[in-house]
Short mmCIF file of C-alpha atoms in Angstrom, two decimals:
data_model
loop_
_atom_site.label_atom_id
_atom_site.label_comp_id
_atom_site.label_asym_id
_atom_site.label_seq_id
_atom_site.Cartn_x
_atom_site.Cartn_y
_atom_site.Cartn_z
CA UNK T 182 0.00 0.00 0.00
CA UNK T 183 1.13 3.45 -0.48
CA UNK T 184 0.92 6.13 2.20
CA UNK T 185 0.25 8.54 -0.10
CA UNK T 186 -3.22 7.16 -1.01
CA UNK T 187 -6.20 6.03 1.41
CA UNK T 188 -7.41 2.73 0.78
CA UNK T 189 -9.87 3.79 -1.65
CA UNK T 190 -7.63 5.17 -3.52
CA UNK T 191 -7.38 9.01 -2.82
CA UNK T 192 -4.65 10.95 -1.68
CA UNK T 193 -3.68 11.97 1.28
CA UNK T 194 -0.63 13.80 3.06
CA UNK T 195 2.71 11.35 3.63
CA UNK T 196 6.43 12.28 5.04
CA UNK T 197 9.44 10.14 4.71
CA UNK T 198 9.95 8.54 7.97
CA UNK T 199 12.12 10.48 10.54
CA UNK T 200 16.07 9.56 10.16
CA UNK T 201 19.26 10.72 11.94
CA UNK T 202 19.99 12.33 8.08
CA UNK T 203 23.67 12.88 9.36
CA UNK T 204 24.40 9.01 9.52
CA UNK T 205 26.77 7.89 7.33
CA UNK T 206 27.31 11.49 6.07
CA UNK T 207 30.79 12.88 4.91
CA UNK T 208 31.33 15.51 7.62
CA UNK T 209 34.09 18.48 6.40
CA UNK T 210 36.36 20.09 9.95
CA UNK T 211 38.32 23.06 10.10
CA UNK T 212 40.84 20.72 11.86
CA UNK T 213 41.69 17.51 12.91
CA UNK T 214 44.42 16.07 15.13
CA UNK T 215 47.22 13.96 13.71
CA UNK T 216 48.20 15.43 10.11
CA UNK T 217 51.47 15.42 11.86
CA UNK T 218 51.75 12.54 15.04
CA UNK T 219 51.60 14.71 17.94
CA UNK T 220 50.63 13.94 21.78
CA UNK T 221 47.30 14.57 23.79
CA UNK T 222 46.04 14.28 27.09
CA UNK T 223 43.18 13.31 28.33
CA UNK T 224 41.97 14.45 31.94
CA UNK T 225 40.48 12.64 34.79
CA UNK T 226 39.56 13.50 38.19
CA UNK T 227 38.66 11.68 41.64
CA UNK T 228 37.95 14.07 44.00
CA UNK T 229 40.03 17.02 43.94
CA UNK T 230 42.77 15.10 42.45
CA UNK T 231 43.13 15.72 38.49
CA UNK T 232 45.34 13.00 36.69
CA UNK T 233 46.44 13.20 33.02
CA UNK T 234 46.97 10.62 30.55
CA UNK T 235 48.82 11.41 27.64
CA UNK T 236 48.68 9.41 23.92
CA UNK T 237 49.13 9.93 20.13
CA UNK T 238 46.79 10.79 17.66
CA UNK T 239 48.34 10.17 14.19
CA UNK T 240 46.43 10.27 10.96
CA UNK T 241 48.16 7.61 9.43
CA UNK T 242 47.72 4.87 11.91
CA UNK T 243 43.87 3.38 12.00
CA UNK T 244 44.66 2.34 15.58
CA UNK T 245 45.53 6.35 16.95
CA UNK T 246 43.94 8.49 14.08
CA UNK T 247 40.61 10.24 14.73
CA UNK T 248 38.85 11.52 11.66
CA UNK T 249 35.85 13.18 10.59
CA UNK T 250 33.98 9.84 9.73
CA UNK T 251 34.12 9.12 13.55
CA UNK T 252 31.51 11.93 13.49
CA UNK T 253 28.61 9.78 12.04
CA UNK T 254 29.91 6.20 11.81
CA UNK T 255 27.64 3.32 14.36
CA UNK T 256 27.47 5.13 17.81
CA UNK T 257 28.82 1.93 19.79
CA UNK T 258 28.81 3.21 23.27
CA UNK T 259 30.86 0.12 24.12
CA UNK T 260 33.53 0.79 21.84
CA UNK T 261 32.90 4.92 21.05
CA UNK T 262 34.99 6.54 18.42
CA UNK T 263 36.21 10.18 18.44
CA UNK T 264 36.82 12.83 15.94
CA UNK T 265 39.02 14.99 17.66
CA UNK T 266 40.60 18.54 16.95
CA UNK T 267 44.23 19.64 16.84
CA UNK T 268 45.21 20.79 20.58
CA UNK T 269 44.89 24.19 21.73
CA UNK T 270 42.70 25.95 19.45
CA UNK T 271 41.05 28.57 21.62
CA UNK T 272 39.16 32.05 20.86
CA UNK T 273 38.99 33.78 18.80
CA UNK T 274 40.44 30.97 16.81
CA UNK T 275 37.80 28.25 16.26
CA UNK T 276 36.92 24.89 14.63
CA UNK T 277 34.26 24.46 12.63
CA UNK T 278 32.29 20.92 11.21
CA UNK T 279 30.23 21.27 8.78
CA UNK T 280 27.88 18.42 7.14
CA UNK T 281 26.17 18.41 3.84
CA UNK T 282 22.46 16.94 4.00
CA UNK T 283 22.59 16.14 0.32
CA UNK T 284 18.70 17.98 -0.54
CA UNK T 285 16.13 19.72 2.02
CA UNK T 286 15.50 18.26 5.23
CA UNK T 287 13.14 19.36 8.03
CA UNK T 288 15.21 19.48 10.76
CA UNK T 289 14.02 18.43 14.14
CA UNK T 290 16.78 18.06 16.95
CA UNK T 291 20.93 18.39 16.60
CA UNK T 292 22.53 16.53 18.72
CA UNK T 293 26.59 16.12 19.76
CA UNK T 294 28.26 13.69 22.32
CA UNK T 295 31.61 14.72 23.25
CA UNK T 296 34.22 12.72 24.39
CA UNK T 297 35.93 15.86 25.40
CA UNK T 298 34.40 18.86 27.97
CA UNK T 299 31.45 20.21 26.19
CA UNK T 300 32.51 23.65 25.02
CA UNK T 301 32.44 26.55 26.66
CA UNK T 302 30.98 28.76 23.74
CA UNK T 303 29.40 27.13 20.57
CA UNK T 304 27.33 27.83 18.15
CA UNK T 305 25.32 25.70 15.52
CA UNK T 306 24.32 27.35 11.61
CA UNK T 307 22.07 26.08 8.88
CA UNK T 308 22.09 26.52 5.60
CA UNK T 309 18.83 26.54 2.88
CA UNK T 310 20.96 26.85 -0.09
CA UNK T 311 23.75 24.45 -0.01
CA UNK T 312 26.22 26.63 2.12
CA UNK T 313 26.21 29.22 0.27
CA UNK T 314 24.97 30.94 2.84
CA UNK T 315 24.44 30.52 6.52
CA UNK T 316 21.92 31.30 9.59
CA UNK T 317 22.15 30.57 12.78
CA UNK T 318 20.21 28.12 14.79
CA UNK T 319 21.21 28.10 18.01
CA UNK T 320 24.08 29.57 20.48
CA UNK T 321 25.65 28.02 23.74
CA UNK T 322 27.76 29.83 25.74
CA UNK T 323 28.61 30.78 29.47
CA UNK T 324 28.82 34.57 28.08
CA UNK T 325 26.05 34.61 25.74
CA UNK T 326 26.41 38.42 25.71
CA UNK T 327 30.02 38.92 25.65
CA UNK T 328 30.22 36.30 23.15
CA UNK T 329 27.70 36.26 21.11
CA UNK T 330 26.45 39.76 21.71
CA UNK T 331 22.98 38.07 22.40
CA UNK T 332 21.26 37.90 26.00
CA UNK T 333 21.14 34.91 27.42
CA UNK T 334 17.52 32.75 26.87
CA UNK T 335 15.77 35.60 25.65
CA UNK T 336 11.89 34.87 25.51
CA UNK T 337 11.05 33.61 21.70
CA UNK T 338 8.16 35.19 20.15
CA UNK T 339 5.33 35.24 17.32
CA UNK T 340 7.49 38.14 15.73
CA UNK T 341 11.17 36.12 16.82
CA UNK T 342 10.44 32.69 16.11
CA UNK T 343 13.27 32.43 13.39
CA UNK T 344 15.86 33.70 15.66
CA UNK T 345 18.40 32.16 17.35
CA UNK T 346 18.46 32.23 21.01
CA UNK T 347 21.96 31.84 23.19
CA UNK T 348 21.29 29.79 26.23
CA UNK T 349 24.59 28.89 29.39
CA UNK T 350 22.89 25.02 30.07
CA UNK T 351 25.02 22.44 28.68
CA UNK T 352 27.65 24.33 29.23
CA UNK T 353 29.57 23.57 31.95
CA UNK T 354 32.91 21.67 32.28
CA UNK T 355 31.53 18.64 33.46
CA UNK T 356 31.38 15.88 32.37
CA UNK T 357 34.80 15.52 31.37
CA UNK T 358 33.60 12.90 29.13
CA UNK T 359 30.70 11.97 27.44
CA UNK T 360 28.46 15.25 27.40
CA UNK T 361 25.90 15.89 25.41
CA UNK T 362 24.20 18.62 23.78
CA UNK T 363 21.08 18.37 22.03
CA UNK T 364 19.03 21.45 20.11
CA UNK T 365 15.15 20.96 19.42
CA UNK T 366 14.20 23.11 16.75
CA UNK T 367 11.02 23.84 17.69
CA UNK T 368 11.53 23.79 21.34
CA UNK T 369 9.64 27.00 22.91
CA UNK T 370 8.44 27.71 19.76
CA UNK T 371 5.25 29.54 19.99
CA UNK T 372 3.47 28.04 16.36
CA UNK T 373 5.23 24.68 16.99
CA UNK T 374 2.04 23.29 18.14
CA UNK T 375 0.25 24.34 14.98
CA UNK T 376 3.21 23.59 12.35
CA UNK T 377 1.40 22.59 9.84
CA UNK T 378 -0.27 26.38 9.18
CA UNK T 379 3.13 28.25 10.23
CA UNK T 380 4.90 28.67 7.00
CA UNK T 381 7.62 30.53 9.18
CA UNK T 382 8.26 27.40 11.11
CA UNK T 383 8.42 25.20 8.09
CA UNK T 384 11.18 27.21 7.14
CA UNK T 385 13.02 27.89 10.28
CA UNK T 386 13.20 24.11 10.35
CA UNK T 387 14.57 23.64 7.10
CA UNK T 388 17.69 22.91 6.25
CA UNK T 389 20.28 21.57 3.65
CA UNK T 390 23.55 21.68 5.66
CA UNK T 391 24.36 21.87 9.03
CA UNK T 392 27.39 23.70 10.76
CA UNK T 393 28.38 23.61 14.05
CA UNK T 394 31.29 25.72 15.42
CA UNK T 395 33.36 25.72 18.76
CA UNK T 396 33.92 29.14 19.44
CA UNK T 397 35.71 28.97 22.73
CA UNK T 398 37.23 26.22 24.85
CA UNK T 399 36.75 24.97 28.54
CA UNK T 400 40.15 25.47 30.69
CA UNK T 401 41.35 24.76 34.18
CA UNK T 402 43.01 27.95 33.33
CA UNK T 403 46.37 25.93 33.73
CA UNK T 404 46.95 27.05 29.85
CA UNK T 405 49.36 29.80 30.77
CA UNK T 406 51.11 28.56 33.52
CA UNK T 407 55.06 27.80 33.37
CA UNK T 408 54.38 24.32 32.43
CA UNK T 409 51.36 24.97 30.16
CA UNK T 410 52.39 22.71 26.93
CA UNK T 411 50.80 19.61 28.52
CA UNK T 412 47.77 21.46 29.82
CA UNK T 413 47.30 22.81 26.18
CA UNK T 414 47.70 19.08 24.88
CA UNK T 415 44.58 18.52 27.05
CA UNK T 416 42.16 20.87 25.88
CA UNK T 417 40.70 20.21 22.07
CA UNK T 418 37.32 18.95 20.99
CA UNK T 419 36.26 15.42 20.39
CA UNK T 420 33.04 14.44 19.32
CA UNK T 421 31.96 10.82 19.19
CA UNK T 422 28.37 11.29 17.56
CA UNK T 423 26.88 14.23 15.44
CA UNK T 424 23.16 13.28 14.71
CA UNK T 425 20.65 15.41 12.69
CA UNK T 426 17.30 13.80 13.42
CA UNK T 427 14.68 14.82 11.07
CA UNK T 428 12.60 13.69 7.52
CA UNK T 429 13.58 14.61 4.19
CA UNK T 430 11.14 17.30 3.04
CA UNK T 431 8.83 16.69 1.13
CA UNK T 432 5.65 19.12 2.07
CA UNK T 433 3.68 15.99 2.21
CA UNK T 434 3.83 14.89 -1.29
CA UNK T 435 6.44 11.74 -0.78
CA UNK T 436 6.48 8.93 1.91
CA UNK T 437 10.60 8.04 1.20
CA UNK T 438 13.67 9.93 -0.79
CA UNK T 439 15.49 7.52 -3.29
CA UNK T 440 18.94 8.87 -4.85
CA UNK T 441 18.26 10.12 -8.96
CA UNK T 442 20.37 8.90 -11.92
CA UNK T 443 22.76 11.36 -10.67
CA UNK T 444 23.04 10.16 -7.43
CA UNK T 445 21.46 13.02 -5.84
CA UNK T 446 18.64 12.24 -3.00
CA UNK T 447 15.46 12.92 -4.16
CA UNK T 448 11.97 12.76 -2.79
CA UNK T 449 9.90 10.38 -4.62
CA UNK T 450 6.59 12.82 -5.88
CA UNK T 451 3.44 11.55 -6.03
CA UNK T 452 0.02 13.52 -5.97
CA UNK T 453 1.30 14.30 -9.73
CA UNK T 454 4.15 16.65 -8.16
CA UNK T 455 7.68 17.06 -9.05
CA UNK T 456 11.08 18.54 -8.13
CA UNK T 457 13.50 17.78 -5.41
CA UNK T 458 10.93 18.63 -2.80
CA UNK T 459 7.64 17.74 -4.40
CA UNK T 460 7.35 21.82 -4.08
CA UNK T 461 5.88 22.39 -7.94
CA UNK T 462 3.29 20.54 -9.77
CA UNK T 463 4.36 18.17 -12.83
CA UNK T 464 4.42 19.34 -16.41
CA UNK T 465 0.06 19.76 -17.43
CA UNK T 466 -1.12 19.40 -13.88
CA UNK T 467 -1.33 23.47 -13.50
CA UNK T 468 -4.99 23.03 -13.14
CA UNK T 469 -4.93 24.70 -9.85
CA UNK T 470 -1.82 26.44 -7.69
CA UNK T 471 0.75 23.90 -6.27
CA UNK T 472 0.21 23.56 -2.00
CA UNK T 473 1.66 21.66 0.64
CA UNK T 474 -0.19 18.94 1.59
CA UNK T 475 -1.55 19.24 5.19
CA UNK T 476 -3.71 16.78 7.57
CA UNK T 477 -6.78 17.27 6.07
CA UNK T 478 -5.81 18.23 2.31
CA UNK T 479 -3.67 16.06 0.02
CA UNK T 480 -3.81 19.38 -2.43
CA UNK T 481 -2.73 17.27 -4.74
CA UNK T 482 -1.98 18.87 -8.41
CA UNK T 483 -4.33 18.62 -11.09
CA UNK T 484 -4.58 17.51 -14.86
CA UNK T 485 -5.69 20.33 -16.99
CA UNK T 486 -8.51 19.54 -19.25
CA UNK T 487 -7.93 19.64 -22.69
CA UNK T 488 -9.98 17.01 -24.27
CA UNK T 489 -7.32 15.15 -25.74
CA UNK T 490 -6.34 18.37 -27.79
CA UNK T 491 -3.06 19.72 -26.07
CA UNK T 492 -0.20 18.57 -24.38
CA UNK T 493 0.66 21.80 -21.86
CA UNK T 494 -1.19 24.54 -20.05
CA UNK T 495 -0.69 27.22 -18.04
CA UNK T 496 -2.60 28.35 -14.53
CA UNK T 497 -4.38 31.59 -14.85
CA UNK T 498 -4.93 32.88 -11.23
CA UNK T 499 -8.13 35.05 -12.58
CA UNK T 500 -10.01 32.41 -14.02
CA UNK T 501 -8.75 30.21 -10.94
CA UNK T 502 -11.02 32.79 -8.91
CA UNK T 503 -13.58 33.12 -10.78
CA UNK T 504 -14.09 29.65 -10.61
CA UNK T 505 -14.38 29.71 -6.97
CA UNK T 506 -10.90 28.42 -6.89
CA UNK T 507 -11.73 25.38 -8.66
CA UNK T 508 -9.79 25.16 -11.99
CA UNK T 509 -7.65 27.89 -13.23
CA UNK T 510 -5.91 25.66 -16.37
CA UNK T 511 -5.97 27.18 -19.55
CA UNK T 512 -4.90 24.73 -22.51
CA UNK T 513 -1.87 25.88 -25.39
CA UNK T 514 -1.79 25.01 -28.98
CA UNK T 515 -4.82 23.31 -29.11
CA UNK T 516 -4.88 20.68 -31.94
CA UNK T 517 -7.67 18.77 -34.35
CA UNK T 518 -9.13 22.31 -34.91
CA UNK T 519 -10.54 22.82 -31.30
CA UNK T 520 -10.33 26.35 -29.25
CA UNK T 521 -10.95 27.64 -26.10
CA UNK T 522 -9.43 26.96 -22.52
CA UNK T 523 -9.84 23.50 -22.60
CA UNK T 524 -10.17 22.81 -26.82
CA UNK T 525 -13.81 22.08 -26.33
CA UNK T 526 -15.43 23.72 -29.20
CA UNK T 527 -13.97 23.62 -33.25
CA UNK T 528 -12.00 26.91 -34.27
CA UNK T 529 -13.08 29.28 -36.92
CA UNK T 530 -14.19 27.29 -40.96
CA UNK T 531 -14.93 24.49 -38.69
CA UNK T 532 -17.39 22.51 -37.24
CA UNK T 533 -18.55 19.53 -34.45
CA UNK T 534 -19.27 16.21 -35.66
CA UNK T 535 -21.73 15.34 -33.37
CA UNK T 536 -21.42 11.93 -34.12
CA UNK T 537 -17.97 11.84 -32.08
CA UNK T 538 -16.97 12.77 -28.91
CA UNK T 539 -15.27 16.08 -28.33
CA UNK T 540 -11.96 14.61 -27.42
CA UNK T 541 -12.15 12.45 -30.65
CA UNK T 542 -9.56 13.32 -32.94
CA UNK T 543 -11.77 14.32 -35.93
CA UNK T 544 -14.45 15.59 -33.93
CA UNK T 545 -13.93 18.84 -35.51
CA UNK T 546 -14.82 19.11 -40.17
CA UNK T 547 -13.68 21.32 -41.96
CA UNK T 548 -17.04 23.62 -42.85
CA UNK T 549 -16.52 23.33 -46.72
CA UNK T 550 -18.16 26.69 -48.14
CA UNK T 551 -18.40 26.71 -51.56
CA UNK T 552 -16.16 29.28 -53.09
CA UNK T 553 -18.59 31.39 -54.95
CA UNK T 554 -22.07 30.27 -53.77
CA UNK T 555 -21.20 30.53 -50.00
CA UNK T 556 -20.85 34.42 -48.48
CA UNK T 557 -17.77 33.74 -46.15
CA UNK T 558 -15.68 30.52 -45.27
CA UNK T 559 -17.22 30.25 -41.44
CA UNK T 560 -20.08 27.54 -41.00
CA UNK T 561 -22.29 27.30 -38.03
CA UNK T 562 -20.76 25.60 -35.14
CA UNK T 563 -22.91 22.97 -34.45
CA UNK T 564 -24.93 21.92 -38.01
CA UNK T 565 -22.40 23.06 -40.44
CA UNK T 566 -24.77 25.24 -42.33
CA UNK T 567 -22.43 28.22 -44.55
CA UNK T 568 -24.12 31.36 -45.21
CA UNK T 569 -25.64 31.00 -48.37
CA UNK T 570 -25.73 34.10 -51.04
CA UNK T 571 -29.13 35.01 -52.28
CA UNK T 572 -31.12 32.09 -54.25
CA UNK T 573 -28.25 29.67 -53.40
CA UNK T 574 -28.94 26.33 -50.91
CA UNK T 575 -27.75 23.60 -49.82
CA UNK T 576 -25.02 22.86 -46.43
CA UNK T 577 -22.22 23.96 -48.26
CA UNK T 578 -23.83 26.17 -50.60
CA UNK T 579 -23.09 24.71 -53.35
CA UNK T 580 -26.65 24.96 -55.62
CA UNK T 581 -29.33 27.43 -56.64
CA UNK T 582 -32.26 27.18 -54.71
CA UNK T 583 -35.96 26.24 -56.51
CA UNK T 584 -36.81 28.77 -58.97
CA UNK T 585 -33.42 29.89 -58.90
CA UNK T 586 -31.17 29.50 -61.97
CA UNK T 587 -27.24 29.91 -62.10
CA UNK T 588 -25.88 32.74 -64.22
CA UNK T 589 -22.23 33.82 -64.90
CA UNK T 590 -21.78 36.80 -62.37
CA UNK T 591 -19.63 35.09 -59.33
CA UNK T 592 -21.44 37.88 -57.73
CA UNK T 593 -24.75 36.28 -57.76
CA UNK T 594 -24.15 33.01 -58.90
CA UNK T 595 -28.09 32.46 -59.11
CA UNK T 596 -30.88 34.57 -60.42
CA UNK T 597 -34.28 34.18 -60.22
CA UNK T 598 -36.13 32.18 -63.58
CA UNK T 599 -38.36 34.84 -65.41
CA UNK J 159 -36.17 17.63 -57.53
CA UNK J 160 -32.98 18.46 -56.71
CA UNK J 161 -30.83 21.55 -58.16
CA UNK J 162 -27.75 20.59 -60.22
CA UNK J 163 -24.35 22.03 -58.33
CA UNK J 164 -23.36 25.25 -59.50
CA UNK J 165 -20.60 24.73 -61.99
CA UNK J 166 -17.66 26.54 -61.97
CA UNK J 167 -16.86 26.96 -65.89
CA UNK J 168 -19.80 29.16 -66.58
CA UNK J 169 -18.92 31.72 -64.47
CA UNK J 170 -17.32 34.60 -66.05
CA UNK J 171 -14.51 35.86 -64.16
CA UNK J 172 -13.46 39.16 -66.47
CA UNK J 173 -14.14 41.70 -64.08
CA UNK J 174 -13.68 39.41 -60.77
CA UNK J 175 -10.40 38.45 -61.27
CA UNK J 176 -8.93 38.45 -57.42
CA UNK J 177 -11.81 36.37 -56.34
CA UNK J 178 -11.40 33.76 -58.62
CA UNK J 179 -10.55 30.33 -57.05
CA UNK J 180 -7.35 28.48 -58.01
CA UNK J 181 -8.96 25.81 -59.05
CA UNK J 182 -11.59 27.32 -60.92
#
């Protein structure tokens, strides 16, 4: 069965199923430990007593390297694997990973587990447009003001609900290990509860890449001291699961995404729509204005009518209205001699054959006037009858009526008999 | 009784050149 239609047959809204969209994902970072072997610690503490272990991280050893794939590869929690930063990089310096969704996704949480101290200032970006440019979703920081120049959870609004807010939680040092951080995007929200009629929350929420930057790093403040070089080896950032849970969107025209011939995710349209995100209708379905589908309306795209007689159309908002916002399609090039918005009657020197449906393809003939007894080429629509000259008869025109005989003027091919 | 169709060779065309079909 398909999601997209009731059991009867009729459509109805569908969305992909919800996903962690970052799994598996190619993740980009600003930096990453072990281009060059170097040493890090890593910091534990039993009471007031702090203890340092030191180790390697080198890139080119599977068994100390921690890359970017670490970032989305199966969360064991037995056996967790950390991407990890070069040491030391504290503000205004910063490191940045960003991941590529791969099409539009309606993002629901973001979520990071470090296997380092959360950090003390960070701050997570979307993108709509493929990175080419960036907004930003949410800040954490300890000095939302100072570094963010934002107040710290400022109340969200009707008129703010796109905005970012800054908010301290999750932001102290401890855990050493094994924090998390998780943003909901509609969390305090005010139209979260009605999403489905808040156009501004169905954008907020979208998202084709996602961004997250450490802006400023937790210390013991050791970091300057005289024997700071192993207290910097033990501050970087190590992450051992990005997730981005949320559905490929779809505005409720697709129940699942499937990858194109190009290898680029798709949704799979139905309710005759098309494009990436089901967001226009297919080619000659313009018989009424592409919508999102919501709970109780597929708005599913419509066939224009043409009768057979065209293969595109165009919407035409006025006659759309005028309808009472039931069809709006107006047919192009109609063929087989028809006219009009959907071809349903026979253009100008023609006329129906009744004996044939109107989307037959003769169901419009030629009228047939005769060229001197007729006086003009157009026939009637519906009986084929051409407007006879005087003392001339017949459907085409084509004799001299009773008491009528022909003469040689072209003018008035028949005169009456003296 | 039906009227014979009007036939195209007696009309004379002198004066009425421009109108006259190309296949008359």
């Amino acid at each position: 069965p398909d999601p997209c239609y009731d059991e009867n047959g009729n459509p109805r809204r569908c969305i992909p199923d919800f996903v962690n969209s970052a799994f598996g994902k190619e993740v980009r970072t600003s930096s990453t430990c072990g281009k060059t072997p170097g040493r890090y610690c890593l910091v534990t503490e039993k009471g007031d007593e702090r203890n340092r272990n030191c180790h390697t991280c080198d890139a080119s050893n599977p068994k100390k390297y921690h890359p970017p794939a670490y970032l989305t590869d199966l969360n064991n929690p037995h056996n967790l694997t950390c991407w990890q930063s070069e040491n030391y990089i504290q503000y205004p310096q910063n490191v940045t990973i960003t991941l590529s969704l791969g099409k539009k996704f309606e993002v629901t949480y973001v979520s990071l587990q470090f296997c380092s101290p959360r950090p003390e200032s960070m701050a997570i970006f979307k993108s709509m447009d493929y990175g080419k440019s960036w907004v930003p979703f949410q800040y954490y920081s300890a000095q939302c003001r100072k570094m963010y120049t934002k107040p710290s959870k400022a109340t969200i609004t009707k008129q703010n609900e796109q905005e970012a807010i800054c908010t301290d939680s999750h932001t102290d040092m401890h855990p050493l290990s094994g924090g998390l951080i998780a943003f909901s995007t509609l969390d305090g929200r005010p139209s979260a509860h009605d999403f489905d009629n808040s156009p501004v929350l169905q954008d907020w929420v979208t998202a084709t890449d996602i961004k997250v930057t450490f802006s400023r790093l937790h210390t013991f403040g050791d970091e300057n001291e005289d024997d700071s070089e192993q207290a910097r080896d033990s501050y970087f950032y190590a992450v051992s699961d990005l997730q981005v849970g949320g559905r490929c969107k779809c505005n409720g025209h697709a129940s699942r995404c499937v990858k194109d011939r190009d290898g680029n995710l798709v949704c799979e349209c139905k309710h005759n729509t098309s494009g990436p995100e089901c967001d226009r209708c297919k080619p000659f379905h313009y018989d009424r204005p592409w919508q999102r589908a919501t709970a109780r309306e597929a708005n599913e795209c419509v066939a224009c009518n043409c009768n057979l007689h065209a293969r595109r159309c165009r919407f035409n908002m006025e006659l759309y209205k005028l309808s009472g916002r039931k069809s709006g399609g107006v047919c192009l090039n109609c063929r087989h001699n028809t006219a009009g918005r959907h071809c349903h009657y026979c253009k100008e020197g023609y006329y129906r054959d009744l004996s044939k449906t109107i989307s037959h393809r003769k169901a419009c003939k030629a009228c047939d006037c005769h060229p001197v007894g007729a006086a003009g080429k157009t026939c009637n629509q519906t009986t084929g009858q051409c407007p006879c000259k005087d003392g001339v008869t017949g459907i085409t025109c084509n004799r001299c009526a009773k008491g009528y005989q022909q003469s040689r003027s072209p003018i008035a091919p028949c005169i009456k008999i003296p | 009784e039906v009227m014979p169709t009007l036939d195209m060779t007696l009309f004379d065309w002198t004066d009425y050149e421009d109108m006259k079909p190309v296949d008359a």
